[in-house]
């Protein structure tokens, strides 16, 4: 009971508890795929590295259903993203990159779905993160926290290059 009271004080406005997932055992990717599939209006992705063809295909499928999809990634990783980044660009997904070689990285790992759900954690959108690495992903829908992620994405997007 005391923990619930403390959480209510520390996290005012929390509508529902967060979902927490771990890889490689739990299969984080399926939770991202579900969020992508369920999105109806907008998906904003800020992720250091995106090499998963399955996630790239899901994002392009969302775009084809009329969802506005934007992907922001690290500048060096965008250049070496292989087939996944190529799929996104060829299918018309807006892709930008940010970072200065040897000076700074765009190291975020989050996505905002329909301005109402955030997925964040250590999980890069890669096959290695799914199958081998010990990673985490947290999904939550607290309006105040989601709004901060939306503002951060907008700030980065404005500074990024095509």
mmCIF file of C-alpha atoms in Angstrom:
data_model
loop_
_atom_site.group_PDB
_atom_site.id
_atom_site.type_symbol
_atom_site.label_atom_id
_atom_site.label_comp_id
_atom_site.label_asym_id
_atom_site.label_seq_id
_atom_site.Cartn_x
_atom_site.Cartn_y
_atom_site.Cartn_z
ATOM 1 C CA UNK A 1 0.000 0.000 0.000
ATOM 2 C CA UNK A 2 2.794 2.398 0.883
ATOM 3 C CA UNK A 3 4.473 1.704 -2.470
ATOM 4 C CA UNK A 4 1.251 2.516 -4.335
ATOM 5 C CA UNK A 5 0.909 5.795 -2.449
ATOM 6 C CA UNK A 6 4.538 6.719 -3.148
ATOM 7 C CA UNK A 7 4.150 5.913 -6.837
ATOM 8 C CA UNK A 8 1.011 8.030 -7.017
ATOM 9 C CA UNK A 9 2.940 10.959 -5.562
ATOM 10 C CA UNK A 10 6.032 10.450 -7.729
ATOM 11 C CA UNK A 11 4.137 9.652 -10.934
ATOM 12 C CA UNK A 12 1.002 11.793 -10.953
ATOM 13 C CA UNK A 13 -1.307 11.271 -13.898
ATOM 14 C CA UNK A 14 -0.171 7.739 -14.668
ATOM 15 C CA UNK A 15 -3.128 6.094 -16.369
ATOM 16 C CA UNK A 16 -1.873 2.529 -16.553
ATOM 17 C CA UNK A 17 1.208 0.642 -15.459
ATOM 18 C CA UNK A 18 4.103 0.310 -17.837
ATOM 19 C CA UNK A 19 4.798 -2.895 -19.721
ATOM 20 C CA UNK A 20 8.393 -4.092 -19.338
ATOM 21 C CA UNK A 21 10.002 -6.646 -21.663
ATOM 22 C CA UNK A 22 13.464 -8.190 -21.907
ATOM 23 C CA UNK A 23 15.431 -9.876 -24.662
ATOM 24 C CA UNK A 24 16.671 -12.219 -25.829
ATOM 25 C CA UNK A 25 14.193 -14.483 -24.022
ATOM 26 C CA UNK A 26 10.891 -12.587 -24.332
ATOM 27 C CA UNK A 27 10.939 -11.498 -27.949
ATOM 28 C CA UNK A 28 10.735 -7.727 -27.710
ATOM 29 C CA UNK A 29 10.204 -7.259 -31.436
ATOM 30 C CA UNK A 30 6.661 -8.640 -31.343
ATOM 31 C CA UNK A 31 5.624 -5.833 -28.985
ATOM 32 C CA UNK A 32 7.015 -3.230 -31.378
ATOM 33 C CA UNK A 33 5.316 -4.945 -34.311
ATOM 34 C CA UNK A 34 2.005 -4.840 -32.448
ATOM 35 C CA UNK A 35 2.391 -1.120 -31.703
ATOM 36 C CA UNK A 36 3.264 -0.440 -35.349
ATOM 37 C CA UNK A 37 0.329 -2.524 -36.579
ATOM 38 C CA UNK A 38 -2.103 -0.827 -34.180
ATOM 39 C CA UNK A 39 -1.035 2.719 -35.102
ATOM 40 C CA UNK A 40 -3.529 4.704 -37.144
ATOM 41 C CA UNK A 41 -2.088 8.224 -37.478
ATOM 42 C CA UNK A 42 1.593 8.688 -36.660
ATOM 43 C CA UNK A 43 4.751 6.784 -35.784
ATOM 44 C CA UNK A 44 7.929 8.676 -34.848
ATOM 45 C CA UNK A 45 11.017 6.508 -34.330
ATOM 46 C CA UNK A 46 14.314 7.768 -32.878
ATOM 47 C CA UNK A 47 16.682 4.848 -32.727
ATOM 48 C CA UNK A 48 20.469 4.604 -32.837
ATOM 49 C CA UNK A 49 20.440 1.665 -35.212
ATOM 50 C CA UNK A 50 17.735 0.042 -37.335
ATOM 51 C CA UNK A 51 18.808 -3.055 -39.265
ATOM 52 C CA UNK A 52 15.750 -5.271 -38.737
ATOM 53 C CA UNK A 53 14.124 -5.826 -42.124
ATOM 54 C CA UNK A 54 10.983 -7.084 -40.366
ATOM 55 C CA UNK A 55 10.557 -3.808 -38.472
ATOM 56 C CA UNK A 56 11.360 -1.768 -41.604
ATOM 57 C CA UNK A 57 8.707 -3.692 -43.540
ATOM 58 C CA UNK A 58 6.172 -3.133 -40.754
ATOM 59 C CA UNK A 59 6.885 0.610 -40.819
ATOM 60 C CA UNK A 60 6.442 0.732 -44.603
ATOM 61 C CA UNK A 61 3.193 -1.237 -44.291
ATOM 62 C CA UNK A 62 1.991 1.367 -41.774
ATOM 63 C CA UNK A 63 2.917 4.124 -44.221
ATOM 64 C CA UNK A 64 0.966 2.307 -46.944
ATOM 65 C CA UNK A 65 -2.119 2.305 -44.662
ATOM 66 C CA UNK A 66 -1.860 6.071 -44.366
ATOM 67 C CA UNK A 67 0.119 6.348 -41.124
ATOM 68 C CA UNK A 68 2.641 9.221 -41.122
ATOM 69 C CA UNK A 69 5.981 7.504 -40.369
ATOM 70 C CA UNK A 70 9.236 9.294 -39.566
ATOM 71 C CA UNK A 71 12.517 7.599 -38.655
ATOM 72 C CA UNK A 72 15.480 9.369 -37.097
ATOM 73 C CA UNK A 73 18.734 7.494 -36.655
ATOM 74 C CA UNK A 74 22.426 8.066 -36.057
ATOM 75 C CA UNK A 75 24.238 9.543 -39.042
ATOM 76 C CA UNK A 76 26.856 6.794 -39.360
ATOM 77 C CA UNK A 77 24.308 4.042 -38.730
ATOM 78 C CA UNK A 78 21.989 5.483 -41.391
ATOM 79 C CA UNK A 79 24.758 5.050 -43.939
ATOM 80 C CA UNK A 80 25.484 1.459 -42.878
ATOM 81 C CA UNK A 81 21.926 0.312 -42.103
ATOM 82 C CA UNK A 82 21.872 -2.044 -45.058
ATOM 83 C CA UNK A 83 18.624 -3.456 -46.423
ATOM 84 C CA UNK A 84 16.377 -2.114 -43.646
ATOM 85 C CA UNK A 85 17.329 1.517 -44.245
ATOM 86 C CA UNK A 86 17.159 0.972 -47.997
ATOM 87 C CA UNK A 87 13.612 -0.419 -47.690
ATOM 88 C CA UNK A 88 12.488 2.602 -45.678
ATOM 89 C CA UNK A 89 13.925 5.084 -48.156
ATOM 90 C CA UNK A 90 12.732 3.239 -51.269
ATOM 91 C CA UNK A 91 9.196 3.000 -49.884
ATOM 92 C CA UNK A 92 9.069 6.719 -49.146
ATOM 93 C CA UNK A 93 9.349 6.701 -45.366
ATOM 94 C CA UNK A 94 10.791 9.997 -44.124
ATOM 95 C CA UNK A 95 14.289 9.216 -42.821
ATOM 96 C CA UNK A 96 16.701 11.685 -41.282
ATOM 97 C CA UNK A 97 19.971 11.300 -39.427
ATOM 98 C CA UNK A 98 21.736 13.207 -36.714
ATOM 99 C CA UNK A 99 25.207 13.157 -35.198
ATOM 100 C CA UNK A 100 28.736 14.226 -35.959
ATOM 101 C CA UNK A 101 31.269 11.481 -36.639
ATOM 102 C CA UNK A 102 33.693 10.978 -33.747
ATOM 103 C CA UNK A 103 31.977 13.743 -31.759
ATOM 104 C CA UNK A 104 28.385 12.846 -30.977
ATOM 105 C CA UNK A 105 25.853 10.101 -31.509
ATOM 106 C CA UNK A 106 22.094 10.113 -31.910
ATOM 107 C CA UNK A 107 21.881 7.371 -29.299
ATOM 108 C CA UNK A 108 18.190 7.502 -28.355
ATOM 109 C CA UNK A 109 16.071 4.377 -28.601
ATOM 110 C CA UNK A 110 12.410 5.358 -28.498
ATOM 111 C CA UNK A 111 9.293 5.480 -30.609
ATOM 112 C CA UNK A 112 6.036 7.370 -30.197
ATOM 113 C CA UNK A 113 2.888 5.737 -31.574
ATOM 114 C CA UNK A 114 -0.193 7.873 -32.326
ATOM 115 C CA UNK A 115 1.041 10.526 -29.875
ATOM 116 C CA UNK A 116 -0.185 8.280 -27.066
ATOM 117 C CA UNK A 117 2.212 5.374 -26.520
ATOM 118 C CA UNK A 118 5.993 5.391 -26.050
ATOM 119 C CA UNK A 119 8.368 2.451 -26.420
ATOM 120 C CA UNK A 120 11.836 3.095 -24.995
ATOM 121 C CA UNK A 121 14.767 1.226 -23.488
ATOM 122 C CA UNK A 122 18.155 -0.155 -24.453
ATOM 123 C CA UNK A 123 16.725 -2.130 -27.390
ATOM 124 C CA UNK A 124 18.104 -1.155 -30.806
ATOM 125 C CA UNK A 125 15.892 -2.211 -33.699
ATOM 126 C CA UNK A 126 18.370 -4.890 -34.821
ATOM 127 C CA UNK A 127 18.453 -8.655 -35.164
ATOM 128 C CA UNK A 128 21.299 -8.856 -32.641
ATOM 129 C CA UNK A 129 19.229 -6.997 -30.047
ATOM 130 C CA UNK A 130 16.373 -9.430 -30.610
ATOM 131 C CA UNK A 131 18.312 -12.701 -30.634
ATOM 132 C CA UNK A 132 21.542 -12.248 -28.684
ATOM 133 C CA UNK A 133 21.797 -9.096 -26.569
ATOM 134 C CA UNK A 134 20.401 -8.550 -23.111
ATOM 135 C CA UNK A 135 18.083 -5.611 -23.773
ATOM 136 C CA UNK A 136 14.956 -4.000 -22.360
ATOM 137 C CA UNK A 137 11.890 -2.225 -23.687
ATOM 138 C CA UNK A 138 9.348 -0.275 -21.656
ATOM 139 C CA UNK A 139 5.945 0.697 -23.086
ATOM 140 C CA UNK A 140 3.828 3.340 -21.370
ATOM 141 C CA UNK A 141 1.041 5.797 -22.097
ATOM 142 C CA UNK A 142 1.349 8.471 -19.394
ATOM 143 C CA UNK A 143 0.314 11.694 -21.177
ATOM 144 C CA UNK A 144 2.871 13.962 -19.526
ATOM 145 C CA UNK A 145 5.780 11.632 -20.199
ATOM 146 C CA UNK A 146 4.619 10.916 -23.765
ATOM 147 C CA UNK A 147 4.461 14.685 -24.372
ATOM 148 C CA UNK A 148 8.116 15.022 -23.356
ATOM 149 C CA UNK A 149 9.125 12.330 -25.842
ATOM 150 C CA UNK A 150 7.099 14.064 -28.567
ATOM 151 C CA UNK A 151 8.910 17.348 -27.842
ATOM 152 C CA UNK A 152 12.295 15.624 -27.877
ATOM 153 C CA UNK A 153 11.553 13.961 -31.215
ATOM 154 C CA UNK A 154 10.444 17.286 -32.715
ATOM 155 C CA UNK A 155 13.610 18.998 -31.489
ATOM 156 C CA UNK A 156 15.843 16.305 -32.961
ATOM 157 C CA UNK A 157 13.871 16.115 -36.216
ATOM 158 C CA UNK A 158 14.318 19.844 -36.798
ATOM 159 C CA UNK A 159 18.099 19.556 -36.305
ATOM 160 C CA UNK A 160 18.484 16.416 -38.426
ATOM 161 C CA UNK A 161 19.521 16.085 -42.065
ATOM 162 C CA UNK A 162 17.770 14.140 -44.829
#
